[in-house]
Short mmCIF file of C-alpha atoms and ligand atoms in Angstrom, two decimals:
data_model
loop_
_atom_site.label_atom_id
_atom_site.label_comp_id
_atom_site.label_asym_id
_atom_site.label_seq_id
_atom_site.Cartn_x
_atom_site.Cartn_y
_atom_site.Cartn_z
CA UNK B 1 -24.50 27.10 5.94
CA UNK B 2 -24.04 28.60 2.38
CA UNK B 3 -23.55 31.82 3.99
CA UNK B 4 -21.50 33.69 1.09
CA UNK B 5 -24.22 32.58 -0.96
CA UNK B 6 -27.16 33.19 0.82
CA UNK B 7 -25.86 36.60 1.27
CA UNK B 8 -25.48 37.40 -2.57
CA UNK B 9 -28.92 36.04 -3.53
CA UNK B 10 -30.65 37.87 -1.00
CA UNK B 11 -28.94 40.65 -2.46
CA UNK B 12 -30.30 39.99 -6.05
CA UNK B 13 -34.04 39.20 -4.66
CA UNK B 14 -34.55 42.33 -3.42
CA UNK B 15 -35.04 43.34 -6.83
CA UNK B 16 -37.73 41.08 -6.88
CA UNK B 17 -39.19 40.41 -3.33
CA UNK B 18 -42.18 42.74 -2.84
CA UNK B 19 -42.09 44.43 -6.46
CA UNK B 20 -45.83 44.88 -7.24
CA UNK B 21 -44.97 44.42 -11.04
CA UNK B 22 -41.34 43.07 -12.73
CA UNK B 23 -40.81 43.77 -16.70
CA UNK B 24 -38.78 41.16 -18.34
CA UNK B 25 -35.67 43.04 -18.15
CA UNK B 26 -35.55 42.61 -14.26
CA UNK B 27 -35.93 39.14 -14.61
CA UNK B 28 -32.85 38.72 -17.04
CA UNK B 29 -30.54 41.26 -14.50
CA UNK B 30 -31.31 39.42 -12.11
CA UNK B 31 -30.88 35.93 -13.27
CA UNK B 32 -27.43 37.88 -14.63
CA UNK B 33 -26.87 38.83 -10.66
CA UNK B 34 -27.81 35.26 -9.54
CA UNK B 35 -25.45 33.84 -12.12
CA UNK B 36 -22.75 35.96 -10.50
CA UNK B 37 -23.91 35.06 -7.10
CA UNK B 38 -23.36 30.93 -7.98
CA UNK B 39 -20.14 31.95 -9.68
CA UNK B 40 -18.36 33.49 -6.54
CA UNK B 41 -19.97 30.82 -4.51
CA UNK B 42 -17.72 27.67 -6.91
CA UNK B 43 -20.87 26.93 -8.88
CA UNK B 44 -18.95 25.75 -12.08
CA UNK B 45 -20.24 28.27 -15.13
CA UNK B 46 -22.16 25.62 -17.11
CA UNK B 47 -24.13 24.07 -13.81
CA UNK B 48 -24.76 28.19 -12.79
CA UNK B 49 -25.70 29.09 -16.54
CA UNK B 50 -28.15 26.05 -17.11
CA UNK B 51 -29.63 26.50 -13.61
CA UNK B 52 -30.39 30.47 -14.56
CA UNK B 53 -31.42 29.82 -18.65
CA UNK B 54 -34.10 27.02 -16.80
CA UNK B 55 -35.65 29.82 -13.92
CA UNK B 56 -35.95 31.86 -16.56
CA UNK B 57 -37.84 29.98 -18.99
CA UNK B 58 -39.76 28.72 -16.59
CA UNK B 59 -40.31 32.36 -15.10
CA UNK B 60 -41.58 33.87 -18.50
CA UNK B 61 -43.09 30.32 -18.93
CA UNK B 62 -45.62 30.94 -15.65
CA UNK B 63 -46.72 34.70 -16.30
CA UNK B 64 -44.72 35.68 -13.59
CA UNK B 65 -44.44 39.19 -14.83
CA UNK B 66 -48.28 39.51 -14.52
CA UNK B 67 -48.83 37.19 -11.51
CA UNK B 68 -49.94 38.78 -8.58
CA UNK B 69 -46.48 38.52 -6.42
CA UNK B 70 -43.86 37.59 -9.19
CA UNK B 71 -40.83 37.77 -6.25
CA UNK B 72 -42.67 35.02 -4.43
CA UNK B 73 -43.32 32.99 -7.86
CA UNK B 74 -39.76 33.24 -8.99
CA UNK B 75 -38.54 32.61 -5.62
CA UNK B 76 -40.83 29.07 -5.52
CA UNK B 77 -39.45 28.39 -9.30
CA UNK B 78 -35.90 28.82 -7.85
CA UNK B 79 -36.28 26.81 -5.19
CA UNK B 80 -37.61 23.97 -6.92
CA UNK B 81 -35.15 23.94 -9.66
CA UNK B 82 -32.42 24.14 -6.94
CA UNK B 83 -34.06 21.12 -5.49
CA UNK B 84 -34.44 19.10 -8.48
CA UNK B 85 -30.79 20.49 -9.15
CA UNK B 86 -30.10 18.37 -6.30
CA UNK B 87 -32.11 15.46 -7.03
CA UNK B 88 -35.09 16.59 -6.11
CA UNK B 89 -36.28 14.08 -3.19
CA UNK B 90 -34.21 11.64 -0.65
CA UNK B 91 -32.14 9.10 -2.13
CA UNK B 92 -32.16 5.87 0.19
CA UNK B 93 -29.19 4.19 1.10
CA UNK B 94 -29.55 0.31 0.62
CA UNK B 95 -29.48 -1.91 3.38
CA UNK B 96 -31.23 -4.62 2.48
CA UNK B 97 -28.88 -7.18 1.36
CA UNK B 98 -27.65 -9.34 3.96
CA UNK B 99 -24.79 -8.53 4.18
CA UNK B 100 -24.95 -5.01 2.50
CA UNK B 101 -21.57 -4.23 1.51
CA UNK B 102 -20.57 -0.26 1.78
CA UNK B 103 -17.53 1.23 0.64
CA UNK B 104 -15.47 4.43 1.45
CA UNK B 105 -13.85 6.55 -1.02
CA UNK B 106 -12.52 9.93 -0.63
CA UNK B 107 -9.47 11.89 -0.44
CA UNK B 108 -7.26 12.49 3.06
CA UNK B 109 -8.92 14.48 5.85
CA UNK B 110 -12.33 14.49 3.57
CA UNK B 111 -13.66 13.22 6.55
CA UNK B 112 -14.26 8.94 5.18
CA UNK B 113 -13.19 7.69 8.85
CA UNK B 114 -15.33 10.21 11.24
CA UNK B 115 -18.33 9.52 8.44
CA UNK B 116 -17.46 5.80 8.97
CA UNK B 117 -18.34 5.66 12.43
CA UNK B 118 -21.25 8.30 12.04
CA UNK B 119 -22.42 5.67 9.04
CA UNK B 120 -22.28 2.67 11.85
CA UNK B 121 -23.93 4.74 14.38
CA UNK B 122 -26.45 5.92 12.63
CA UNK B 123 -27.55 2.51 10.41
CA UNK B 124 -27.08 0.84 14.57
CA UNK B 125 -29.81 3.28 15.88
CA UNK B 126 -32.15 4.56 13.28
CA UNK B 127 -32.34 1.40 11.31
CA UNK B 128 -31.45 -1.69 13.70
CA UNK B 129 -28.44 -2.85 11.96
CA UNK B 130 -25.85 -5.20 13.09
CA UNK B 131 -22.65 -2.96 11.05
CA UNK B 132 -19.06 -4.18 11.02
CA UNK B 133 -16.56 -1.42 10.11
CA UNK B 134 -13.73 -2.81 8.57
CA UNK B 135 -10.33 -0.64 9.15
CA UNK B 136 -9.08 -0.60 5.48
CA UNK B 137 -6.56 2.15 5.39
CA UNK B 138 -3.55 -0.18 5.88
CA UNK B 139 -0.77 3.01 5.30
CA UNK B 140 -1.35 5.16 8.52
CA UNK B 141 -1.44 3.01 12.19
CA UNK B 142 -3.28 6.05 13.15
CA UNK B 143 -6.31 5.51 11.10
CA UNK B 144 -7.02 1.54 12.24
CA UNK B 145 -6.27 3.65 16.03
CA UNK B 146 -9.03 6.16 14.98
CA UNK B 147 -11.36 4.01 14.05
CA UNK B 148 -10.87 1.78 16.57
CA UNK B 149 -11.66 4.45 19.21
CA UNK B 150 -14.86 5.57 16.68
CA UNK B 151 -16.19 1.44 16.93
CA UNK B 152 -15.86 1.63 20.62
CA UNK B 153 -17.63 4.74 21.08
CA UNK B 154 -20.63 3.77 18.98
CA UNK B 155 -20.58 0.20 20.04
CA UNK B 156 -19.98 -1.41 16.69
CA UNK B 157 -16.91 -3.85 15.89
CA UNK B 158 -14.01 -2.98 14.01
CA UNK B 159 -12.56 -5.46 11.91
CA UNK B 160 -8.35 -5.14 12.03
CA UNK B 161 -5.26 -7.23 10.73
CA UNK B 162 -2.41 -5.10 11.81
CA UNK B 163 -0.26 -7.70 10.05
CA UNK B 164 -1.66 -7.08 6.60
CA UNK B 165 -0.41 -4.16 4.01
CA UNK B 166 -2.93 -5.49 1.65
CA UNK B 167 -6.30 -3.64 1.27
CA UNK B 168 -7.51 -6.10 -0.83
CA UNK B 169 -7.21 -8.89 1.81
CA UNK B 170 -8.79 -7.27 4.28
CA UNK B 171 -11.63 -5.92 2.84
CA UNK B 172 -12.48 -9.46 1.62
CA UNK B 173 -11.30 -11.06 5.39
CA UNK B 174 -13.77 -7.95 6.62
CA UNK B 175 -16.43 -9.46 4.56
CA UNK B 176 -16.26 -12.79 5.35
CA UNK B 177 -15.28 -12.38 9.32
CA UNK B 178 -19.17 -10.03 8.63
CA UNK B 179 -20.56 -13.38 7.54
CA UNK B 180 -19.23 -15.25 9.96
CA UNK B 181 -20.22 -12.90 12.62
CA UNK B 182 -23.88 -12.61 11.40
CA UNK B 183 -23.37 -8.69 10.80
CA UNK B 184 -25.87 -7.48 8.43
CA UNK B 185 -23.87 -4.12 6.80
CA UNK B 186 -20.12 -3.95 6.01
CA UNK B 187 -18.62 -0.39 6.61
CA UNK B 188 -15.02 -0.56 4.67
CA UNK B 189 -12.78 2.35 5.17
CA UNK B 190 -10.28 2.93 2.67
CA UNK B 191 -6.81 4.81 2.47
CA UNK B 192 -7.38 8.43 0.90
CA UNK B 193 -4.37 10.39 -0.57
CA UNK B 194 -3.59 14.19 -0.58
CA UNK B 195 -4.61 14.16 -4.20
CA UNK B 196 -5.85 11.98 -6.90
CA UNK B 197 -2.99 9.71 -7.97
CA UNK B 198 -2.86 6.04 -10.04
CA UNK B 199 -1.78 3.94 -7.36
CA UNK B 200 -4.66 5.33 -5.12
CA UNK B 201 -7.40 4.92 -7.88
CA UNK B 202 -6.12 0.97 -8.52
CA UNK B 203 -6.22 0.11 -4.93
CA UNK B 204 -10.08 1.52 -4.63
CA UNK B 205 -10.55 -0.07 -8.11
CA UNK B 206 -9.16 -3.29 -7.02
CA UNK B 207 -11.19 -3.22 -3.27
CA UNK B 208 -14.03 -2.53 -5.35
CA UNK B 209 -14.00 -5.79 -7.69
CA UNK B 210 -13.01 -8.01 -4.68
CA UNK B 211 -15.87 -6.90 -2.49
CA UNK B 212 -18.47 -6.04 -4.71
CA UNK B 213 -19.82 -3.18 -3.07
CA UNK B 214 -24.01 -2.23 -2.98
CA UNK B 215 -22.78 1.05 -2.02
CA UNK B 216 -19.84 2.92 -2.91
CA UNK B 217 -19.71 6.40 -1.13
CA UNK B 218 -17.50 9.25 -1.96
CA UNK B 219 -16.84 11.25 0.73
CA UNK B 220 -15.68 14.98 0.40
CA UNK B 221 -14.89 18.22 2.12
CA UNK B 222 -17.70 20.51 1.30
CA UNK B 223 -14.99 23.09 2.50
CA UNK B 224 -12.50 22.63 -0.97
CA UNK B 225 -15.14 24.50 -3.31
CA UNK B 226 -14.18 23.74 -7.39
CA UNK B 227 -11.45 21.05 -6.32
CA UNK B 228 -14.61 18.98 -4.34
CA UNK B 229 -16.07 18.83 -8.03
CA UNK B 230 -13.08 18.06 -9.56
CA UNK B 231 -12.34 15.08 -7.35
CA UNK B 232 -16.22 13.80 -7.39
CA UNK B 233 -15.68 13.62 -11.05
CA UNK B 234 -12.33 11.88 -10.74
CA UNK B 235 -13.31 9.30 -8.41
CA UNK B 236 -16.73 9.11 -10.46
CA UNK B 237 -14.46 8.05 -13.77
CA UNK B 238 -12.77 5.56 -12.43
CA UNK B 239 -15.19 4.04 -9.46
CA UNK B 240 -18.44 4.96 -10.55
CA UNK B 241 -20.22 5.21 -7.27
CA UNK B 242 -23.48 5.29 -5.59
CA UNK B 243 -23.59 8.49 -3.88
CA UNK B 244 -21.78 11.70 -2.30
CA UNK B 245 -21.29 12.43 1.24
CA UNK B 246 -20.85 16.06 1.84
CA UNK B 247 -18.65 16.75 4.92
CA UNK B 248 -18.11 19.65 7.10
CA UNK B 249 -21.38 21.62 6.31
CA UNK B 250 -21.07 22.81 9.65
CA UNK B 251 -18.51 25.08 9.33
CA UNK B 252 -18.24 28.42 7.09
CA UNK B 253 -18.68 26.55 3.71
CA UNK B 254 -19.18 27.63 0.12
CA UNK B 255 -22.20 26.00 -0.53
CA UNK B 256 -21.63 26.05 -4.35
CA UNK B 257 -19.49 22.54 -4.64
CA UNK B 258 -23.23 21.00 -3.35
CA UNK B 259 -24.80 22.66 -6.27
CA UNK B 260 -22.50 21.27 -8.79
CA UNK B 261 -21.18 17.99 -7.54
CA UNK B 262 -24.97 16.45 -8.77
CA UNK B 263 -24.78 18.35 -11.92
CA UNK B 264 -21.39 17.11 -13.27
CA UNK B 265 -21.50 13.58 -12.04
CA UNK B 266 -24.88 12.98 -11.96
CA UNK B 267 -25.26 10.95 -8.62
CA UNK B 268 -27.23 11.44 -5.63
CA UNK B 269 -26.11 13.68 -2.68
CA UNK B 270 -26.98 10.82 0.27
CA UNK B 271 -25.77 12.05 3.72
CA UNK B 272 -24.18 15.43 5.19
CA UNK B 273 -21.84 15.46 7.88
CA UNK B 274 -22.41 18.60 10.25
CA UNK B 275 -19.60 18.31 13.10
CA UNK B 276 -16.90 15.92 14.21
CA UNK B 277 -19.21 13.96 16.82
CA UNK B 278 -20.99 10.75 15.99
CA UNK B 279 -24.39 12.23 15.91
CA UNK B 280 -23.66 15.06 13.48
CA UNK B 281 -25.17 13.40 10.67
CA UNK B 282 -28.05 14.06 8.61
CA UNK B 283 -29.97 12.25 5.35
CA UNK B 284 -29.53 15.25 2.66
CA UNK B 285 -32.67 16.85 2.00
CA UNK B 286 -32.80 18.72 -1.20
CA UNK B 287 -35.74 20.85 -0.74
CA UNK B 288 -34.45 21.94 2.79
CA UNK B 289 -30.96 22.46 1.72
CA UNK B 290 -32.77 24.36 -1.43
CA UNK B 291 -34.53 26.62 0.70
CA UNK B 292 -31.89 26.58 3.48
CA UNK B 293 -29.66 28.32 0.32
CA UNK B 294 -32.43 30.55 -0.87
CA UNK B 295 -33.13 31.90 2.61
P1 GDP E 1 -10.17 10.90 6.47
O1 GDP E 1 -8.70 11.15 6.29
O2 GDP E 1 -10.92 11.08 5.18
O3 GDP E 1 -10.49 9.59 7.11
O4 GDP E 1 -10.73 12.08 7.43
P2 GDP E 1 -11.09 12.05 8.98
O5 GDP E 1 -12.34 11.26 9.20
O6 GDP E 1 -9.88 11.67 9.77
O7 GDP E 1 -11.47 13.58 9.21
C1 GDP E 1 -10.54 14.62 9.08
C2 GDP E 1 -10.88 15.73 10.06
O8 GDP E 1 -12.14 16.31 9.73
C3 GDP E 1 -11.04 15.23 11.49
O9 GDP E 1 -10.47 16.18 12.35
C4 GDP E 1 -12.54 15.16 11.69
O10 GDP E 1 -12.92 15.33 13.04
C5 GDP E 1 -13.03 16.29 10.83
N1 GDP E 1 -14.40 16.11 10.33
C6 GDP E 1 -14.92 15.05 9.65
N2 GDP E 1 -16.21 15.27 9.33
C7 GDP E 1 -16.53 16.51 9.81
C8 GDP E 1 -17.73 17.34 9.77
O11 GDP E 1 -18.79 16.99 9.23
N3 GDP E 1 -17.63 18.56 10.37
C9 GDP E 1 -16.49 19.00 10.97
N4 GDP E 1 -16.48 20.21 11.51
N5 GDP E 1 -15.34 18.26 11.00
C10 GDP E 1 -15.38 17.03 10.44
#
């Protein structure tokens, strides 16, 4: 994970790591190298340039040019400004409602119905929920197929109309049938597009008023670098939701999307998809992905 990036800020701590003694000039070059480092990695310039003006306030702030092992110092300010970057401690989803209504947002192939199922499995075992996923992506037969086979596998029911083209509908029908049913958490998957359009951001707007959601989770490819920002802060505009699920961390990533995505919109990283199976999800941890990145 964060590979490219790890790489470069090793790179620009071994300036640091070990040094007996660092004059305030090393600290600014390499802040300046780090800053370069978050650049290449998709760190937008403002979320790379605040992040690097903080360390080294902070830095100069703690003596760390007369401190005993200032590497190790600025490493530990780093890593908790990364953290806190990231919102600093576990954000919990809520479940407690009854039922607790969650809804997916996210562009095509982001990953919303694999993370759907994961979502189910995951709230079924580790929590002792009753979930009904609810198949709302009414343009492609192939996705109410998909997450059909994904309800099956995890042993959680899928609600379907196959007669319906209306999202709204069925989202509400999902909720009610949820009621009915004496399911505790309402999973709605929603159609994605290949890119933001108006139609796409009514229908999740509309879904959204009808149900009512306590959760609203964007999902997105970790994979897409700048654009994942862009869209997070597209869909953030016009849904304002809850949290960000951050998919495909298991493959060759640039890890710099994560840094940003809390920065610009301002809401909490919640879950991390690592893998296409059912089990490859984890609750984001921002101190572990903080010193996952700093190595
Ligand atoms: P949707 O269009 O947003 O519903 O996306 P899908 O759930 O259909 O996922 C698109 C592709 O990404 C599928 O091939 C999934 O198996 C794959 N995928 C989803 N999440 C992950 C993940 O965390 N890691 C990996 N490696 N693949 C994933």
């Amino acid at each position: 994970m964060f590979t490219n990036l790890q790489d470069k800020l090793d790179r620009a701590f071994k300036v640091l790591k070990g040094q007996g003694s660092i004059t305030e000039i090393n600290v600014a070059e390499t802040m300046k190298e780090i800053r370069k480092a978050l650049l290449d990695a998709d760190v937008n310039y403002k979320t790379a340039k605040t992040f690097t003006d903080d360390v080294k306030q902070k830095a100069l702030g703690q003596n760390v040019l007369t401190s005993i092992s200032p590497g190790q110092l600025l490493t530990k300010i780093m890593s908790d400004e990364l953290s806190d970057l990231m919102g600093g401690t576990v954000s919990e989803l809520e479940t407690q409602k009854n039922p607790t209504i969650i809804l997916i947002a996210g562009l095509n192939g982001a990953g919303k119905t694999t993370f759907s199922g994961k979502l189910a499995n995951f709230l079924k075992d580790k929590k002792g929920k009753k979930p009904l996923l609810v198949a709302g992506d009414v343009y492609r037969p192939a996705a109410i197929d998909q997450l059909q086979i994904l309800g099956e596998q995890v042993g959680v029911p899928v609600y379907v109309n196959r007669e319906s083209t209306d999202p709204i509908a069925i989202a509400r029908e999902g909720v009610e049938a949820a009621k009915r049913d004496g399911n505790n958490i309402v999973i709605i998957d929603t159609a994605g597009r290949l890119a933001i359009d108006e139609a796409l951001m009514l229908e999740i707007t509309a879904v959204k008023e009808a149900t009512q959601p306590h959760e609203i989770l964007f999902v997105v490819d970790s994979m897409t670098g700048q654009d994942a920002v862009n869209t997070a802060k597209a869909f953030n505009d016009r849904l304002d939701f809850t949290g960000v699920v951050l998919t495909k961390l298991d493959g060759d990533t640039r890890g710099g999307a994560a840094l940003s995505i809390k920065s610009v919109v301002n809401k909490p990283i919640k879950f991390i998809g690592t893998g296409e199976k059912m089990e490859a999800l984890d609750v984001f941890y921002p101190e572990r992905m903080a010193s996952r990145i700093l190595g």
